[in-house]
mmCIF file of C-alpha atoms in Angstrom:
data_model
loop_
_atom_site.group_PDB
_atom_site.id
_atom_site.type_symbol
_atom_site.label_atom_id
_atom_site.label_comp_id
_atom_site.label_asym_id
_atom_site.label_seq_id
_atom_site.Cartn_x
_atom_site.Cartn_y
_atom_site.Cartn_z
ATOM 1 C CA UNK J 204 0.000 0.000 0.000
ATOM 2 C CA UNK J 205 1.448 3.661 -0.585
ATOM 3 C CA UNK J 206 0.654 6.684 0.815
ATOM 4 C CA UNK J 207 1.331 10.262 0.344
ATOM 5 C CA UNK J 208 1.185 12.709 3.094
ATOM 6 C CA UNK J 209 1.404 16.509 3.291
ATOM 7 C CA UNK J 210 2.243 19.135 6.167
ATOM 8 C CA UNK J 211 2.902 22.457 5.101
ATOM 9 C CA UNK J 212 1.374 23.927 8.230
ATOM 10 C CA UNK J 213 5.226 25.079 9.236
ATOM 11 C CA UNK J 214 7.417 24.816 6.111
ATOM 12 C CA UNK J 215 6.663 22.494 3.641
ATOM 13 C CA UNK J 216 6.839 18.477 4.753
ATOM 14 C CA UNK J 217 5.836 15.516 2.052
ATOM 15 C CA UNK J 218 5.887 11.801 2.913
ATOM 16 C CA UNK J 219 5.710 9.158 0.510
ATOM 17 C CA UNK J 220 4.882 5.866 2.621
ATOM 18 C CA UNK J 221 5.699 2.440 0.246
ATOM 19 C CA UNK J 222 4.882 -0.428 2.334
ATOM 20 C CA UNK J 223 7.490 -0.170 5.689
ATOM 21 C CA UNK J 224 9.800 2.315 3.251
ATOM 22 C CA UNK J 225 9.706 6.161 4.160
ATOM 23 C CA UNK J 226 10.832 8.575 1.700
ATOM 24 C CA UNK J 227 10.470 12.250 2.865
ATOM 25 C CA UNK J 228 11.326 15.879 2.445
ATOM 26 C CA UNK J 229 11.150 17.959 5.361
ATOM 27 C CA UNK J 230 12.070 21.906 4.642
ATOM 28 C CA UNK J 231 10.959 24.117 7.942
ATOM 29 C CA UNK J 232 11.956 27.026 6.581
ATOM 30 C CA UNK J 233 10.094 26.737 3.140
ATOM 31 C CA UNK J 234 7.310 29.115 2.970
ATOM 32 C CA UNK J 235 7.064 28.697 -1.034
ATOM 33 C CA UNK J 236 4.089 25.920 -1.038
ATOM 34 C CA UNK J 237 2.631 26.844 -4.228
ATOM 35 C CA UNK J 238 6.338 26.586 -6.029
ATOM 36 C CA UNK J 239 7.800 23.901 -4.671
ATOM 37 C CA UNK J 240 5.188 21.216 -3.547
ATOM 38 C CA UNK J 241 4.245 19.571 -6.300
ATOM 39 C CA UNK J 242 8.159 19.235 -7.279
ATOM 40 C CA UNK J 243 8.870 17.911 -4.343
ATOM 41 C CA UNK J 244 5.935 15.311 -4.353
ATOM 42 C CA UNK J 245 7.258 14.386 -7.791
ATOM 43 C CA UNK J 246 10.792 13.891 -6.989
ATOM 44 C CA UNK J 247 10.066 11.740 -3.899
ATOM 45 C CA UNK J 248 7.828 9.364 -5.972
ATOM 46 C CA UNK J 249 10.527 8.738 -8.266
ATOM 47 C CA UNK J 250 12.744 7.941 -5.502
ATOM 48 C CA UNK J 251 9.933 5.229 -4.173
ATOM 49 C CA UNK J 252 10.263 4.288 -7.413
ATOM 50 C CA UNK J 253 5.993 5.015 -8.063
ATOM 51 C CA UNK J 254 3.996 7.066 -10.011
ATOM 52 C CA UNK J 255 1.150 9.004 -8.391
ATOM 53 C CA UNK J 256 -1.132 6.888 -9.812
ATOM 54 C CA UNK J 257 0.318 4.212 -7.255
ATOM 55 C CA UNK J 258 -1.006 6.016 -4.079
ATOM 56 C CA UNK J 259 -3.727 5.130 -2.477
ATOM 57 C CA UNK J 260 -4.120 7.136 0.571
ATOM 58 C CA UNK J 261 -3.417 10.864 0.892
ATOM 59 C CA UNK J 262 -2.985 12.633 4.322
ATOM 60 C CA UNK J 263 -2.708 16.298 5.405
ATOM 61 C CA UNK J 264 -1.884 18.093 8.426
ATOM 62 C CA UNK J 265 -4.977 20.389 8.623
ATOM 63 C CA UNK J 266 -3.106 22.725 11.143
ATOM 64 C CA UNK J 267 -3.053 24.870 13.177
ATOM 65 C CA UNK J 268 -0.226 26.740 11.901
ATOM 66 C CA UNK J 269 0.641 28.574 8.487
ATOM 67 C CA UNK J 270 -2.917 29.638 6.517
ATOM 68 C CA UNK J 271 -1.213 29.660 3.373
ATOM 69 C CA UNK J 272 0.353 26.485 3.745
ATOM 70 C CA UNK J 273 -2.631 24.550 5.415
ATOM 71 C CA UNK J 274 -5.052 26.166 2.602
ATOM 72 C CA UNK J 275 -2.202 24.691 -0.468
ATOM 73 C CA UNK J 276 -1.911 21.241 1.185
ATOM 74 C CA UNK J 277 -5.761 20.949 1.782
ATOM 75 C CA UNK J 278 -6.726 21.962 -2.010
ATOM 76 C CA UNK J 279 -3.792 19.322 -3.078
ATOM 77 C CA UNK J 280 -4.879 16.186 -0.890
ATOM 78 C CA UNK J 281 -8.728 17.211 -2.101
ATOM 79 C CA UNK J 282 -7.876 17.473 -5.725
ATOM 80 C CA UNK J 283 -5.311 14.468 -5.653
ATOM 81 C CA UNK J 284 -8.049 12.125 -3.856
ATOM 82 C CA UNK J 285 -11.152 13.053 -6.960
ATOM 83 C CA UNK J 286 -8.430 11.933 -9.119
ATOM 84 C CA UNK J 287 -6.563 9.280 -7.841
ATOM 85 C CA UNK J 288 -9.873 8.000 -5.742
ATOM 86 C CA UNK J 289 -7.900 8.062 -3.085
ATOM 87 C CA UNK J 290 -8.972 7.859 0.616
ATOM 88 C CA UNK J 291 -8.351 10.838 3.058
ATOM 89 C CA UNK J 292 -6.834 11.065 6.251
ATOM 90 C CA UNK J 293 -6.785 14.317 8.321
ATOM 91 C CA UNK J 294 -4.474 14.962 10.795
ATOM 92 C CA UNK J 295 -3.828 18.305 12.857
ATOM 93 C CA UNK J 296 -0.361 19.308 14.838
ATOM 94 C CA UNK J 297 -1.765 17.944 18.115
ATOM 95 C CA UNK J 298 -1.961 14.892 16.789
ATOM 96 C CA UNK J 299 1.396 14.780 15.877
ATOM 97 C CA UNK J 300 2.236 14.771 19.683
ATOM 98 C CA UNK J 301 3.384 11.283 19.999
ATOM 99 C CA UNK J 302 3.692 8.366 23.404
ATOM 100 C CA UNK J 303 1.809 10.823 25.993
ATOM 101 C CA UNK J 304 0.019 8.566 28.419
ATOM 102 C CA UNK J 305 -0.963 11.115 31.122
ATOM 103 C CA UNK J 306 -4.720 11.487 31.342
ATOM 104 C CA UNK J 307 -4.667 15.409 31.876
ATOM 105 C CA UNK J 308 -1.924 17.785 30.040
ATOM 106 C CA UNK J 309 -1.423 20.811 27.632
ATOM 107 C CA UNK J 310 -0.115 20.552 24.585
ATOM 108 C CA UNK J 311 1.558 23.639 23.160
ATOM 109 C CA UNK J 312 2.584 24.590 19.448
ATOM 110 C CA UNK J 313 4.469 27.694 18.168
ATOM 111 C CA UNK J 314 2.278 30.483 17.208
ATOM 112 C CA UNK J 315 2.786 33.947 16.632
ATOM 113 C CA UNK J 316 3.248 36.912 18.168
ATOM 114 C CA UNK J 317 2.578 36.279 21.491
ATOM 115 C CA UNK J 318 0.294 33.898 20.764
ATOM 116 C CA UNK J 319 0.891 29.908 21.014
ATOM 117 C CA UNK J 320 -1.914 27.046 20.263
ATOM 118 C CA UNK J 321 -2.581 25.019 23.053
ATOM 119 C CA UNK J 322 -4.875 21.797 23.819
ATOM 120 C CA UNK J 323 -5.670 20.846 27.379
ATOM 121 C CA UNK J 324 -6.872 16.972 27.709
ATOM 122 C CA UNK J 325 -7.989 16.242 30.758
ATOM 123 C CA UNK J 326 -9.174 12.189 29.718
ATOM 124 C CA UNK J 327 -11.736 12.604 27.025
ATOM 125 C CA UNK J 328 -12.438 16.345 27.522
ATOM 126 C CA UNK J 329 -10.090 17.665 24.982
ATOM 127 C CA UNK J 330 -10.451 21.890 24.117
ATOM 128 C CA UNK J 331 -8.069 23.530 21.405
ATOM 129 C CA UNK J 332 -6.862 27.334 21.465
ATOM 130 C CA UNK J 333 -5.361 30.281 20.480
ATOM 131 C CA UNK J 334 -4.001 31.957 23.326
ATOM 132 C CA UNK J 335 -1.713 34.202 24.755
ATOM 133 C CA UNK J 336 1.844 32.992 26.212
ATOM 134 C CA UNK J 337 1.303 34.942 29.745
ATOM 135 C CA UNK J 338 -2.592 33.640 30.125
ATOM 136 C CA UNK J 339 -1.762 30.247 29.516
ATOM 137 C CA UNK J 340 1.074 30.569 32.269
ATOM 138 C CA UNK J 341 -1.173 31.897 34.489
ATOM 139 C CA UNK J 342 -3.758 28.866 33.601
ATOM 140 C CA UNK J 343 -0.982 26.124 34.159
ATOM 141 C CA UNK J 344 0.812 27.523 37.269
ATOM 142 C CA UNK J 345 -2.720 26.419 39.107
ATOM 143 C CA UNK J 346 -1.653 22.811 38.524
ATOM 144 C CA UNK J 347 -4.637 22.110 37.194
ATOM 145 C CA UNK J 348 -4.075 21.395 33.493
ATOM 146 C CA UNK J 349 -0.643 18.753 34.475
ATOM 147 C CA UNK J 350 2.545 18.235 32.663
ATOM 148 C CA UNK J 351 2.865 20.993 29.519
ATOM 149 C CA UNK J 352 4.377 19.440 26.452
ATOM 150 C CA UNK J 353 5.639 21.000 23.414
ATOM 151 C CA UNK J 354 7.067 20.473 19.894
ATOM 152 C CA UNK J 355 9.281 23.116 19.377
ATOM 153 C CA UNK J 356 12.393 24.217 21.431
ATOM 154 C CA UNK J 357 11.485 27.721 20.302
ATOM 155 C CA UNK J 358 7.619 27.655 22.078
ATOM 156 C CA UNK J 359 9.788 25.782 24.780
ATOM 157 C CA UNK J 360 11.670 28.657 25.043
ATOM 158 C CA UNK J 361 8.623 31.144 25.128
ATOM 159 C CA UNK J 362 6.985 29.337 27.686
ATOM 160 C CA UNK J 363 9.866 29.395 29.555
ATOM 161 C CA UNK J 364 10.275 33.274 29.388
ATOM 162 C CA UNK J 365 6.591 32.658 30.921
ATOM 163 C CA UNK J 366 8.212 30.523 33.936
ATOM 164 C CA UNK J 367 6.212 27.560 32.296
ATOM 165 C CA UNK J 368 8.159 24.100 32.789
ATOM 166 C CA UNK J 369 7.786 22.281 29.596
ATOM 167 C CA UNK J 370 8.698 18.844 28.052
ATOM 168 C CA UNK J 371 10.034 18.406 24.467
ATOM 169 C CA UNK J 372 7.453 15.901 22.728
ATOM 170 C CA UNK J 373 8.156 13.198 19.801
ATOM 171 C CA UNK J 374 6.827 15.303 16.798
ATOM 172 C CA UNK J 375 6.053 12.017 14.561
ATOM 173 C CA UNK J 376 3.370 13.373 11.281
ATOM 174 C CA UNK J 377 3.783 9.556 10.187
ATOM 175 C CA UNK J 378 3.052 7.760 13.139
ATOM 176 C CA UNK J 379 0.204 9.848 13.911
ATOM 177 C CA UNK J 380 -1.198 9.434 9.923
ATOM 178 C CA UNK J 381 -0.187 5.108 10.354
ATOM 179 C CA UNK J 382 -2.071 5.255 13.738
ATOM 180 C CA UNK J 383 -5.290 6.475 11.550
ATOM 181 C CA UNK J 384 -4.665 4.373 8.356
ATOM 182 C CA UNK J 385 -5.018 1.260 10.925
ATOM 183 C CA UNK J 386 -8.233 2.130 12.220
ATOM 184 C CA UNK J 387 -9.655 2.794 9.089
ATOM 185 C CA UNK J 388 -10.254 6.203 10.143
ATOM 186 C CA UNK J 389 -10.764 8.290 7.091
ATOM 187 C CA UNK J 390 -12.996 11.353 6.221
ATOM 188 C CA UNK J 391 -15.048 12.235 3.030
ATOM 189 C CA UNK J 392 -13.904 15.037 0.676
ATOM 190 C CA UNK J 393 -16.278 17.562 2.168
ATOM 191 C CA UNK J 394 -15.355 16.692 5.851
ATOM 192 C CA UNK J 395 -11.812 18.072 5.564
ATOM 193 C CA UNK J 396 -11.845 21.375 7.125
ATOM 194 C CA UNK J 397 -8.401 23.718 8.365
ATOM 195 C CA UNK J 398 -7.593 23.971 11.643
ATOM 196 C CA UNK J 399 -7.188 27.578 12.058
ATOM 197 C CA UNK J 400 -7.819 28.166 16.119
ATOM 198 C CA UNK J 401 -7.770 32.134 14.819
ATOM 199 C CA UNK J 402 -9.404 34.896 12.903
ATOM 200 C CA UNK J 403 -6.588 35.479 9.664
ATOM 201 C CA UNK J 404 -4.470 38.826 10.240
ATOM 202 C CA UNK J 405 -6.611 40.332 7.102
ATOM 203 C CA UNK J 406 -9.804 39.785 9.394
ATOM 204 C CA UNK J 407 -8.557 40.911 12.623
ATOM 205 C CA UNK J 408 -7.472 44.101 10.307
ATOM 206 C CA UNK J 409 -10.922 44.052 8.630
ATOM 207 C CA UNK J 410 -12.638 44.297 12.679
ATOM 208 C CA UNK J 411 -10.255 46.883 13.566
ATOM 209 C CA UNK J 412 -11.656 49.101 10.961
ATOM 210 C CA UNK J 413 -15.217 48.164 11.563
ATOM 211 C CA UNK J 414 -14.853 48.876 15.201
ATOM 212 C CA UNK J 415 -13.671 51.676 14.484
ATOM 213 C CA UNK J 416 -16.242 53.080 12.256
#
């Protein structure tokens, strides 16, 4: 079975999955989606030695993170799976947080500005955010939420700044996508929907100048 996954929620990520091989390109600096993607989807399946025609699955990392880059992965998985008839596997950053058995934590991702996304499990209650670096200190220093894990050594180091103790998570895009492709757990074309946590900066601009009209 072979599989193609996307991320471009922070730089551009592809994953070509051909039975227990892994061919991948992983660029987090590359911000030029609507470029480069499609030649780097091509070169991988000539390394795997396929043609796109071979895949079967297609997964995307719906966010949070980049809008641009969620919003060109999303249109590619949607277009590739009408035409390759393809199933669909959606995946956001959280999910990408990989081995953590507590029943009650905070996950934390990079955001911007101030700003980081954060889920709080606490056993099946699970609530995803946008929020600010000092409010979510002041949330976790009442013990309440547990352990804080992250991705990034950068949020780790803004969460710090926010006397925060943190642990650096396995950030695994693949093992979170395999965990779904065993369970059979995958969603209809029209079910796939970006993981945004925020209002874009052209709408918070928009409401600025409505308010202040």
């Amino acid at each position: 079975m072979n599989s193609l996954i996307l991320d471009c929620s922070c730089g551009m990520n592809v994953f070509v999955l051909s039975g227990k091989d892994v061919f991948f390109s992983c660029d987090s600096n590359n911000k030029k989606h609507t470029d480069d993607l499609l030649v780097a989807v091509d070169s991988l399946l000539a390394q795997a030695g396929l043609s796109i025609h071979d895949i079967q699955n297609v997964g995307v990392c719906a966010g949070p993170g980049s809008f641009t880059g969620i919003r060109v992965a999303v249109s590619m998985v949607k277009g590739l799976a009408v035409n390759l008839k393809a199933r669909i596997f959606e995946m956001s950053n959280f999910d990408a947080f990989c081995g953590i058995e507590d029943e009650k934590y905070v996950c934390v991702l990079d955001g911007f500005s101030n700003f980081v996304y954060a889920r709080f499990v606490n056993g099946n209650d699970v609530l995803d955010e946008c929020i600010d670096a000092k409010e979510l200190a002041e949330k976790v220093k009442t013990g309440e939420f547990g352990k804080v894990y992250v991705l990034l050594e950068k949020t780790q180091n803004t969460l710090n700044k926010n006397e925060i103790q943190s642990i650096i998570a396995e950030n695994n895009i693949v093992l979170a996508f395999n965990k779904k492709l065993e369970k059979g757990d995958c969603v209809a074309l029209n079910q796939i929907s970006p993981v945004y946590l925020r209002a874009s900066q052209a709408e918070i601009e928009r409401n600025k100048k409505l308010n202040l009209g």
